[in-house]
Coordinates of C-alpha atoms in Angstrom, one line a residue:
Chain Q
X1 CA 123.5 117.3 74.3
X2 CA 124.0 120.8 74.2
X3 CA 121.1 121.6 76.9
X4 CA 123.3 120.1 79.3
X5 CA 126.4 121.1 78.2
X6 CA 125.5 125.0 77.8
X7 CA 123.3 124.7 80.9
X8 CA 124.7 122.3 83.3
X9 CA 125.7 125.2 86.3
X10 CA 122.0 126.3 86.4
X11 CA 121.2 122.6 85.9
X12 CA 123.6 122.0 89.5
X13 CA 122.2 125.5 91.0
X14 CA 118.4 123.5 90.7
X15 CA 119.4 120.4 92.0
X16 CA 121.2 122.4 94.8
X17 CA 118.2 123.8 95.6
X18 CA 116.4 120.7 95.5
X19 CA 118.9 119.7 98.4
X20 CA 118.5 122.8 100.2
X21 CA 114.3 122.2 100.5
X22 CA 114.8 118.4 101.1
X23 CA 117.6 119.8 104.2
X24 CA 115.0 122.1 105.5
X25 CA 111.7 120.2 105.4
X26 CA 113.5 116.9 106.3
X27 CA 115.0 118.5 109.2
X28 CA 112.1 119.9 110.3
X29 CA 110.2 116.6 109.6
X30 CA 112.7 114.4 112.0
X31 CA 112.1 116.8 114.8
X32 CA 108.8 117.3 114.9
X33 CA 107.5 113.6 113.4
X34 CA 109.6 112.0 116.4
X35 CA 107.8 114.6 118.7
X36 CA 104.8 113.7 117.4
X37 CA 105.5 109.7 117.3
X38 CA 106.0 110.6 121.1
X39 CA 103.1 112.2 122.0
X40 CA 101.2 109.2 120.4
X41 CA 102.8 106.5 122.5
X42 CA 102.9 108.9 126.0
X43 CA 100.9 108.0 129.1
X44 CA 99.5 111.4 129.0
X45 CA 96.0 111.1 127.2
X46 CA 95.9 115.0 125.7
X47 CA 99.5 114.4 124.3
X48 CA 98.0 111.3 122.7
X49 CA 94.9 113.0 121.4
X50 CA 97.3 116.1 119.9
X51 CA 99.7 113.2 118.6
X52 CA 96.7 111.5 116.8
X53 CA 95.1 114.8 115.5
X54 CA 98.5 116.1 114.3
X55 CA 98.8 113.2 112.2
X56 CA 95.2 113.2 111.0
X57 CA 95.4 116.4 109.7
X58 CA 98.7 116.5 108.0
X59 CA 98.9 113.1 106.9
X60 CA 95.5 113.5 105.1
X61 CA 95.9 117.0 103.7
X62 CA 96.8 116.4 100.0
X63 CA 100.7 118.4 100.0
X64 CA 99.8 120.3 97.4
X65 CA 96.8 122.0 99.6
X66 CA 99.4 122.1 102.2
X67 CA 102.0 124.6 100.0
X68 CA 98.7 126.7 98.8
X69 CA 98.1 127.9 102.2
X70 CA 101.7 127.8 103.4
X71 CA 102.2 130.2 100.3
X72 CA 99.0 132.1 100.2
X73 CA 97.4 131.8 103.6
X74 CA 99.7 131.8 106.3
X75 CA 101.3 135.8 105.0
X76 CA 97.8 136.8 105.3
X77 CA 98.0 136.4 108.9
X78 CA 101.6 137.8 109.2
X79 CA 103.4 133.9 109.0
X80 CA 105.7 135.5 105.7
X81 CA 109.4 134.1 106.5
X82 CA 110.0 134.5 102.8
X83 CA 108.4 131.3 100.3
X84 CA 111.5 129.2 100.5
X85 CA 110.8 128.9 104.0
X86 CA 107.3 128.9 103.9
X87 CA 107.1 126.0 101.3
X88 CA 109.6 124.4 103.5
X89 CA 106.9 124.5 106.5
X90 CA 104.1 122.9 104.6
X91 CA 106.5 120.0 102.9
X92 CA 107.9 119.6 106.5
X93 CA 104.7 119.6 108.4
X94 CA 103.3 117.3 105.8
X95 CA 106.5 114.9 106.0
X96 CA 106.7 114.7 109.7
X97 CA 103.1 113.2 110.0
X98 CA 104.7 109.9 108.0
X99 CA 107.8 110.3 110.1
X100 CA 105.7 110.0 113.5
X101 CA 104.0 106.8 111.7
X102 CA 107.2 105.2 110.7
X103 CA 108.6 105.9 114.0
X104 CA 105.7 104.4 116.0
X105 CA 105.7 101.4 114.2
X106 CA 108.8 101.4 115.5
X107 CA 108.1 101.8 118.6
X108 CA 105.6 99.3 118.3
X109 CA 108.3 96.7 117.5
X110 CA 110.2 96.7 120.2
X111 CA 108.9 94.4 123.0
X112 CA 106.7 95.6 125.6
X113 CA 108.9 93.8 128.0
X114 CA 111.6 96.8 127.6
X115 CA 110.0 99.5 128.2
X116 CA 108.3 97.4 131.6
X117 CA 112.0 96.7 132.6
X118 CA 113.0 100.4 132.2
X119 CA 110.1 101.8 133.8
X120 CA 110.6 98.8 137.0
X121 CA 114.1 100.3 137.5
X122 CA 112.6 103.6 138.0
X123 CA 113.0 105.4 134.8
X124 CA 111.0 108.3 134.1
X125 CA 109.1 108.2 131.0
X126 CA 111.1 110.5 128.7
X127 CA 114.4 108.8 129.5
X128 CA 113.0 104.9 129.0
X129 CA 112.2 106.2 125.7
X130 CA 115.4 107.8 124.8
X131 CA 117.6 105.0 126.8
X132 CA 116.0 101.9 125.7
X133 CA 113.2 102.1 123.6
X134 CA 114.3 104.8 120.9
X135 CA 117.8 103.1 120.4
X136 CA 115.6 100.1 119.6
X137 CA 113.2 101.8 117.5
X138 CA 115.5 103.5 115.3
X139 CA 116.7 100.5 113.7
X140 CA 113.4 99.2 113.0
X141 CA 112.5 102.7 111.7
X142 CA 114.7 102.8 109.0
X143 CA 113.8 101.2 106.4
X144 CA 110.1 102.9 106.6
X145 CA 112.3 105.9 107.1
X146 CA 114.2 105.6 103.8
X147 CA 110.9 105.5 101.9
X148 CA 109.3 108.4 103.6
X149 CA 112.2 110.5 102.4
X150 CA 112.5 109.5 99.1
X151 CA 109.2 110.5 98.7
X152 CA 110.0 114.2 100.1
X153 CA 112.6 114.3 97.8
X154 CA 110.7 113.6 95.0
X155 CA 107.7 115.7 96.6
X156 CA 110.2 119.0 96.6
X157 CA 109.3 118.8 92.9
X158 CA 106.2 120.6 93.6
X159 CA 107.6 123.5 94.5
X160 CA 108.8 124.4 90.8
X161 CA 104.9 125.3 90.7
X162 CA 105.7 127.8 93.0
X163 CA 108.9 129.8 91.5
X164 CA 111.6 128.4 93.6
X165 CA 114.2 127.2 90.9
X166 CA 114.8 123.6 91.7
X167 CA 115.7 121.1 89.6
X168 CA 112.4 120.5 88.1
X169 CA 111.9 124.3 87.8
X170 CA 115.1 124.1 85.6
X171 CA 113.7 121.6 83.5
X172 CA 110.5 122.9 82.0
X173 CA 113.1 125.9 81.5
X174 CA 115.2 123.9 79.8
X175 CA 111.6 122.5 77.4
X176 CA 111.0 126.0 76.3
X177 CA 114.8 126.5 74.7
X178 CA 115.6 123.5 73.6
X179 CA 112.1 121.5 72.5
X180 CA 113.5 119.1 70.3
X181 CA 115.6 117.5 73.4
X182 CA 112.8 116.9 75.4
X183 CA 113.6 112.8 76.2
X184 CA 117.0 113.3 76.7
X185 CA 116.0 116.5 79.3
X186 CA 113.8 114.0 81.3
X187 CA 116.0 111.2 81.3
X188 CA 118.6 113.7 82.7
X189 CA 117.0 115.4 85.4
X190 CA 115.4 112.5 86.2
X191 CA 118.9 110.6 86.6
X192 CA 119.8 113.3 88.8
X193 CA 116.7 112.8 91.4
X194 CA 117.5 108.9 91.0
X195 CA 121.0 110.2 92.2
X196 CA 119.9 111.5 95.4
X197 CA 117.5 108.5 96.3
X198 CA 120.3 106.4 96.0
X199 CA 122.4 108.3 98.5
X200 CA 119.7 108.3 100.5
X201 CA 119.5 104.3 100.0
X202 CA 123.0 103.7 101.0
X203 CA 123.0 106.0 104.4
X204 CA 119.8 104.0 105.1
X205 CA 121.8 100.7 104.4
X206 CA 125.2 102.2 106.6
X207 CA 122.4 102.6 109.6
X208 CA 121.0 99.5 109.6
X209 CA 124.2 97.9 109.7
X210 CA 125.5 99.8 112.4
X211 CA 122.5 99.4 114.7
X212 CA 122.3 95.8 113.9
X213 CA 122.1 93.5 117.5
X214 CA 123.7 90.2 117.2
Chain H
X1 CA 114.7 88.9 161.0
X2 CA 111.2 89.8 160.1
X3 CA 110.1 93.0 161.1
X4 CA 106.0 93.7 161.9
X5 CA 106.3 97.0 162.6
X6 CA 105.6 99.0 159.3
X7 CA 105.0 96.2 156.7
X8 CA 107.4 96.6 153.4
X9 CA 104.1 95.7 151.0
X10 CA 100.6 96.5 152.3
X11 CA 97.5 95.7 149.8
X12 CA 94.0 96.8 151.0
X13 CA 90.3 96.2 150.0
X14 CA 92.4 96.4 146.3
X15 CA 89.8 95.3 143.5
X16 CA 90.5 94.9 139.6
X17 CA 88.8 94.1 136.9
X18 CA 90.0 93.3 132.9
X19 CA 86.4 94.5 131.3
X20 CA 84.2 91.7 132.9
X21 CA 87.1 89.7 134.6
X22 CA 87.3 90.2 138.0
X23 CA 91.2 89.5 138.2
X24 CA 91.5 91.3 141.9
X25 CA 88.6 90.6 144.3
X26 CA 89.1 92.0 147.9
X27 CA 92.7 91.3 148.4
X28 CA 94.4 92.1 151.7
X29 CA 97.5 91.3 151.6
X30 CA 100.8 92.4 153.6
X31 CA 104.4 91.7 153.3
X32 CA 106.9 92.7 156.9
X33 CA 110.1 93.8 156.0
X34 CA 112.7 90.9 155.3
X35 CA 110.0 88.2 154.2
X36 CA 109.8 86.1 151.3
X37 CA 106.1 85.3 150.6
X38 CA 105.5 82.9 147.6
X39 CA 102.4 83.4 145.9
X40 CA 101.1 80.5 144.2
X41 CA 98.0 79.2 142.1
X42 CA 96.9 77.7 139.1
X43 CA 97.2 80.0 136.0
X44 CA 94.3 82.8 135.7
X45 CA 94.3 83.3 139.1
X46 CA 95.6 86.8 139.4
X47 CA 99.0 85.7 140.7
X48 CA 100.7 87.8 138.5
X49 CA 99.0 90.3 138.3
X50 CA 98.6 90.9 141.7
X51 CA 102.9 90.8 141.3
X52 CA 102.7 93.5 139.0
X53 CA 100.3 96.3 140.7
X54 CA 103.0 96.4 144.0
X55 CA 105.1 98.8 141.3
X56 CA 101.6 99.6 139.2
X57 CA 102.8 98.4 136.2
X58 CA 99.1 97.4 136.3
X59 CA 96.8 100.0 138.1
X60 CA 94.1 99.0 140.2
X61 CA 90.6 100.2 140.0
X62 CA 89.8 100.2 144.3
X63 CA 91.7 100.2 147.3
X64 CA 95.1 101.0 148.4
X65 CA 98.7 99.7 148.2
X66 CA 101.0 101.0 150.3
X67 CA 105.3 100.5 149.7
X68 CA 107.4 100.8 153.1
X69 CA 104.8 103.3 154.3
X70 CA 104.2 105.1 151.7
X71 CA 101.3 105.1 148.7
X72 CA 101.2 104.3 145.9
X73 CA 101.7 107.4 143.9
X74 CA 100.0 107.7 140.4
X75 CA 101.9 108.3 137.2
X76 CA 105.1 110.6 137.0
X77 CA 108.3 111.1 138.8
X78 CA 107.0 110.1 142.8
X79 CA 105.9 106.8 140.9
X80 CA 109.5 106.5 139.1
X81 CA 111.1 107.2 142.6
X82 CA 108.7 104.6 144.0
X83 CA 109.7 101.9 140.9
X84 CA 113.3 102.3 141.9
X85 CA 113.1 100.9 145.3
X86 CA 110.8 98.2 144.1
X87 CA 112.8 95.5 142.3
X88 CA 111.7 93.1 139.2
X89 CA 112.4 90.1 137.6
X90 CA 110.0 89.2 134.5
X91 CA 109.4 85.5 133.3
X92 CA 110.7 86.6 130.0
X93 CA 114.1 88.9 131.5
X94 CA 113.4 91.8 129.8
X95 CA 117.3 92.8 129.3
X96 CA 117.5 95.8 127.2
X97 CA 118.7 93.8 124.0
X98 CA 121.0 96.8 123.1
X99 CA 123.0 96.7 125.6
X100 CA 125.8 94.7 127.1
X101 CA 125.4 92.5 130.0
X102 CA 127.2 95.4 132.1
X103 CA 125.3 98.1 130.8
X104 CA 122.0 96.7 131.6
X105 CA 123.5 96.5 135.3
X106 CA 125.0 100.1 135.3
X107 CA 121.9 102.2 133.2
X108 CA 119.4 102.4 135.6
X109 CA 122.3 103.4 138.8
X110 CA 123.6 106.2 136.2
X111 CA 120.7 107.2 135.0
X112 CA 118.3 107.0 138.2
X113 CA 120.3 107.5 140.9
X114 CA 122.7 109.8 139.1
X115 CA 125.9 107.4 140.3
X116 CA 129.4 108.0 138.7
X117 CA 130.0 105.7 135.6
X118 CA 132.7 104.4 137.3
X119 CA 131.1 103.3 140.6
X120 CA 128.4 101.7 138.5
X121 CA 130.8 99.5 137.2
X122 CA 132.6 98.7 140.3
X123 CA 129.5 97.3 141.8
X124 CA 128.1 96.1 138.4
X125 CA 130.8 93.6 138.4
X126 CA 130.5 92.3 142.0
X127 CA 127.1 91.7 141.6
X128 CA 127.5 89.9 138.2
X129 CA 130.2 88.1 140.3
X130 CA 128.0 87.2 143.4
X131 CA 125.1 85.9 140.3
X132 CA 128.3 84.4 139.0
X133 CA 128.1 85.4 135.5
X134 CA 130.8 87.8 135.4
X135 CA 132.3 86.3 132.7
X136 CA 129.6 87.3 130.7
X137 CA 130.1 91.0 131.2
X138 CA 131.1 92.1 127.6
X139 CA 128.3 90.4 125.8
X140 CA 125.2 91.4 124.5
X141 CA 121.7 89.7 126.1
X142 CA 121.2 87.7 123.1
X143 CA 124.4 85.6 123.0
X144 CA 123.8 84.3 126.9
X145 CA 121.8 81.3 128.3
X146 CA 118.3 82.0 129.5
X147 CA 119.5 81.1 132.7
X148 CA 122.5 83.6 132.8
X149 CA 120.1 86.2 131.1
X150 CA 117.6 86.1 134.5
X151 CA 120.6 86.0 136.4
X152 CA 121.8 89.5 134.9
X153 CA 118.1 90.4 135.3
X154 CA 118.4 89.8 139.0
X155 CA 121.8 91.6 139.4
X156 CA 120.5 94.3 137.3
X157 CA 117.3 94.6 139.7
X158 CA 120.2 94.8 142.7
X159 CA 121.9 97.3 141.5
X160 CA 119.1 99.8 142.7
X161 CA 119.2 98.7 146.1
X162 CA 115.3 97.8 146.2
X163 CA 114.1 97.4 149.5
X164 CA 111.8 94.7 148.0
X165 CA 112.0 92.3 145.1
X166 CA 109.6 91.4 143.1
X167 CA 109.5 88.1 140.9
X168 CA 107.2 87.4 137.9
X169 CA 107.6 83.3 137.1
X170 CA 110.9 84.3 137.1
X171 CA 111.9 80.4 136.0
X172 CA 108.8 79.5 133.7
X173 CA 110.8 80.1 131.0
X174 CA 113.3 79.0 131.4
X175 CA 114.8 75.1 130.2
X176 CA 114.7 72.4 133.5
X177 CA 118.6 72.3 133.3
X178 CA 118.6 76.1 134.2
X179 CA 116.4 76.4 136.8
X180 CA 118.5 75.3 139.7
X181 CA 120.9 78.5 139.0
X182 CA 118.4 80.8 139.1
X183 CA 116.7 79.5 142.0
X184 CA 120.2 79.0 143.7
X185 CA 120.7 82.7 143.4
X186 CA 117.2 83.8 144.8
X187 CA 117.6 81.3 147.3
X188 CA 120.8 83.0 148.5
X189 CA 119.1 86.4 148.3
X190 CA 116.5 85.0 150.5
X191 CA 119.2 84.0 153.2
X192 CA 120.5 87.6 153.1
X193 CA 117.4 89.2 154.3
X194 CA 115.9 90.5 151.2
X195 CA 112.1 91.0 151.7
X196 CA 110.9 89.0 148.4
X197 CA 107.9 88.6 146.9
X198 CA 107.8 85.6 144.1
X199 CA 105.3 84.2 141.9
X200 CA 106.3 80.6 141.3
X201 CA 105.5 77.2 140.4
X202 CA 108.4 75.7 142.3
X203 CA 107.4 74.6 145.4
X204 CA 111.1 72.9 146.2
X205 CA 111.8 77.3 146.3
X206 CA 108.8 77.7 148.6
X207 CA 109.7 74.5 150.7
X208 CA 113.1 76.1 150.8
X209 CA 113.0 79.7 151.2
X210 CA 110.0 80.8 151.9
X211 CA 109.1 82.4 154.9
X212 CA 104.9 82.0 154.2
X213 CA 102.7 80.9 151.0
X214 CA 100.0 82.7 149.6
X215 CA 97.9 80.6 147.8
X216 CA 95.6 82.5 145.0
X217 CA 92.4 81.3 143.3
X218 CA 90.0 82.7 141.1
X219 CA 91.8 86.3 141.4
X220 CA 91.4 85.9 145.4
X221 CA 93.9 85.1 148.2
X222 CA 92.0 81.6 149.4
X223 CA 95.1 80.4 151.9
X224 CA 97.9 81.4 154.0
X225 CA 100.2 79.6 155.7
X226 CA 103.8 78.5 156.6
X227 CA 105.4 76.4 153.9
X228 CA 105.5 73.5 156.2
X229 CA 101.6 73.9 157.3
X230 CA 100.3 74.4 154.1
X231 CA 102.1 71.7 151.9
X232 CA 101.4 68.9 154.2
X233 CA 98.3 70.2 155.6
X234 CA 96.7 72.2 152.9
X235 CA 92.7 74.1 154.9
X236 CA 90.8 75.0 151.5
X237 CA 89.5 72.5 149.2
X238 CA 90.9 74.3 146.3
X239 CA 94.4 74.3 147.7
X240 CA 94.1 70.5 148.2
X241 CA 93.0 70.2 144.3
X242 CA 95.3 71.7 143.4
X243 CA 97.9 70.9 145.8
X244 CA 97.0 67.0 144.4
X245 CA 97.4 68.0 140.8
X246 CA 101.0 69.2 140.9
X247 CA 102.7 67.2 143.6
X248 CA 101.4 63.9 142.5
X249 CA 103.0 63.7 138.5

């Protein structure tokens, strides 16, 4: 056990890193996906063509395409905030077109019947959406929800490819100096990962409960 | 009561069509100021629909529809404005399921008309009173009756002050025991000069409140007529048939 012993700061500084790209693109993600998810259920048709394109592309872009050009292309046209950031665009772009899915399907739970009453009573579209129908949505969305981010937490792993010293950056480090541990290495960082789904499990299990309607 | 001079509701030439259905067909159809008009008809016939275009929750492919003078305007905020003077009550209530009983009466006066949270409530719970389910105020949609939940529908469409009221089959679903309540509350409306508009198979309401009948077919206005006139001395075949088919169970 002496890889994690001797090595268990760095091992923490990678999954802290983890954290930090899951914070970024998962952020970025929740704001644009529910902009998105939006767009796609407005009364305006262009917003509803952008919606659908946005998710098109992004959704069907394989990620790892995504961080290539994030990380290669987008400096060549002067888009360079440094690659933490840049990886963080393409995992958050890609992320948010599942987000806007989840959260439609959300929206597409809640009964017609509610938005009609809000609009009857004179809301405007934006605030039937954020008064009745959003409230609604979100605790239909979160189980969807859940699963879309425990797949970005599991796709931040690609970024080791790409020099930023997450967890799984750490661990092929960890291969090279200390071979004969290699099971016990996996089973470790992998623990670690399973740690933060889990967290993310139980916040998605605290919502539900709290938006629960009799 | 009834004032002709600028009708509330005004529907011209108005055609619409669901792909090949011709749901609308050259309706012309006006509604003075401190009327209640019942609008009846077997199902399919457009009744509702015709209901739901006056605030365009369905659009309409020709003519015009004009509310207190003004027309309809397409989507955005002229249309909200438009919506907020136009009351509704839906067959199937339509409370906002997240909300309490109060705060479906209070949300659209705070967040419409920009009123003070606490002069919402004020007159929240007199109208809740005068629909006498104040005593439901605290509790969520789910746990009341259907008849209490149409009730708080029909405070909740007060609260904006329309200057018309709309009503979808506001008692189809509900159970026979708890359809005298809500009709007792429309009918009480009715009495205190609200210009209504009501889709209905209840002809005791029409007999009772109702200050004309529409009678719709086939997406078309066939008949119109007093209560009285129309009941007992039905013009159109079609009103007869079908006058013949409810009445005599």
């Amino acid at each position: 056990m002496d890889w994690l012993t001797d090595n268990y700061v760095n091992i923490l500084r990678g999954f802290g890193e983890t954290l930090r790209l899951l914070g970024a693109s998962g952020a970025l993600a929740l704001v644009l996906g529910t902009l998105v998810a939006l767009a796609r259920v407005s009364p305006v048709p262009i917003l509803r063509g952008v919606g659908t394109f946005y998710v098109t592309i992004f959704r069907n872009t394989p990620l790892l395409v995504l961080i290539l050009i994030a990380y290669y292309g987008l400096p060549e046209i002067g888009i360079d905030f440094g690659f933490f950031i840049n990886i963080s665009l393409a995992m958050g772009t890609y992320t948010a077109a599942f987000v806007a899915e989840a959260i439609r399907s959300g929206f597409n739970g809640v009964p017609l019947g509610q938005a009609e009453a809000a609009r009857a009573i004179g809301m405007p579209f934006m605030t039937s959406m954020s008064q009745v129908v959003l409230p609604q949505a979100f605790r239909l969305v979160v189980p969807p929800m859940a699963s879309v981010y425990i797949a970005l937490t599991k796709n931040t792993s690609l970024a080791a490819t790409f020099g930023i010293a997450e967890a799984t950056f750490r661990m092929r480090g960890l291969f090279n100096d200390y071979a004969s541990q290699m099971i016990q290495i996996f089973v470790g960082i992998s623990l670690g990962y399973i740690l933060i789904v889990a967290v993310i499990s139980w916040i998605a299990t605290a919502f539900e409960r709290r938006w629960a309607v009799a | 009561m009834v004032d002709t001079a600028t009708p509330m509701v005004a529907m011209r030439g108005v055609q619409k069509w669901f792909g090949e259905l011709h749901v609308l067909q050259d309706i012309d159809f006006e509604v003075a100021a401190g009327e209640v008009v019942v609008v009846i008809g077997p199902s399919g016939s457009g009744k509702s629909t015709l209901c739901r275009t006056i605030n365009r929750l369905e659009t309409i492919d020709e003519g015009t529809i004009e509310v207190d003078g003004k027309k309809l305007p397409a989507e955005g905020k002229q249309l909200a404005e438009l919506r907020a003077d136009v009351g509704m009550v839906f067959q199937s209530f339509n409370l906002f399921a997240h909300k309490t009983v109060l705060e479906n009466v209070t949300l659209g006066p705070i967040k419409v008309r920009g009123a003070k949270k606490s002069d919402a409530e004020k007159r929240a719970h007199e109208l809740l009173e005068r629909v006498g389910v104040e005593a439901q105020a605290a509790k969520l949609p789910a746990q009341l009756s259907g008849g209490q939940q149409q009730r708080v529908a029909i405070a909740r469409a007060l609260a904006m002050d329309p200057k018309v009221m709309l009503f979808d089959e506001p008692t189809s679903a509900l159970d026979p025991e708890m359809i005298k309540e809500v009709l007792d509350t429309m009918i009480d409306l009715a009495k205190g000069g609200m210009t209504m508009i009501v889709v209905t198979h209840e002809m005791g309401f029409a007999r009772t409140a109702a200050d004309r009948v529409v009678f719709m077919s086939d997406g078309r206005i066939v008949e119109e007529n007093t209560p009285e006139e129309f009941f007992t001395n039905p013009r159109s075949d079609r009103a007869k048939d079908f006058l013949g088919k409810i009445l005599k169970h």
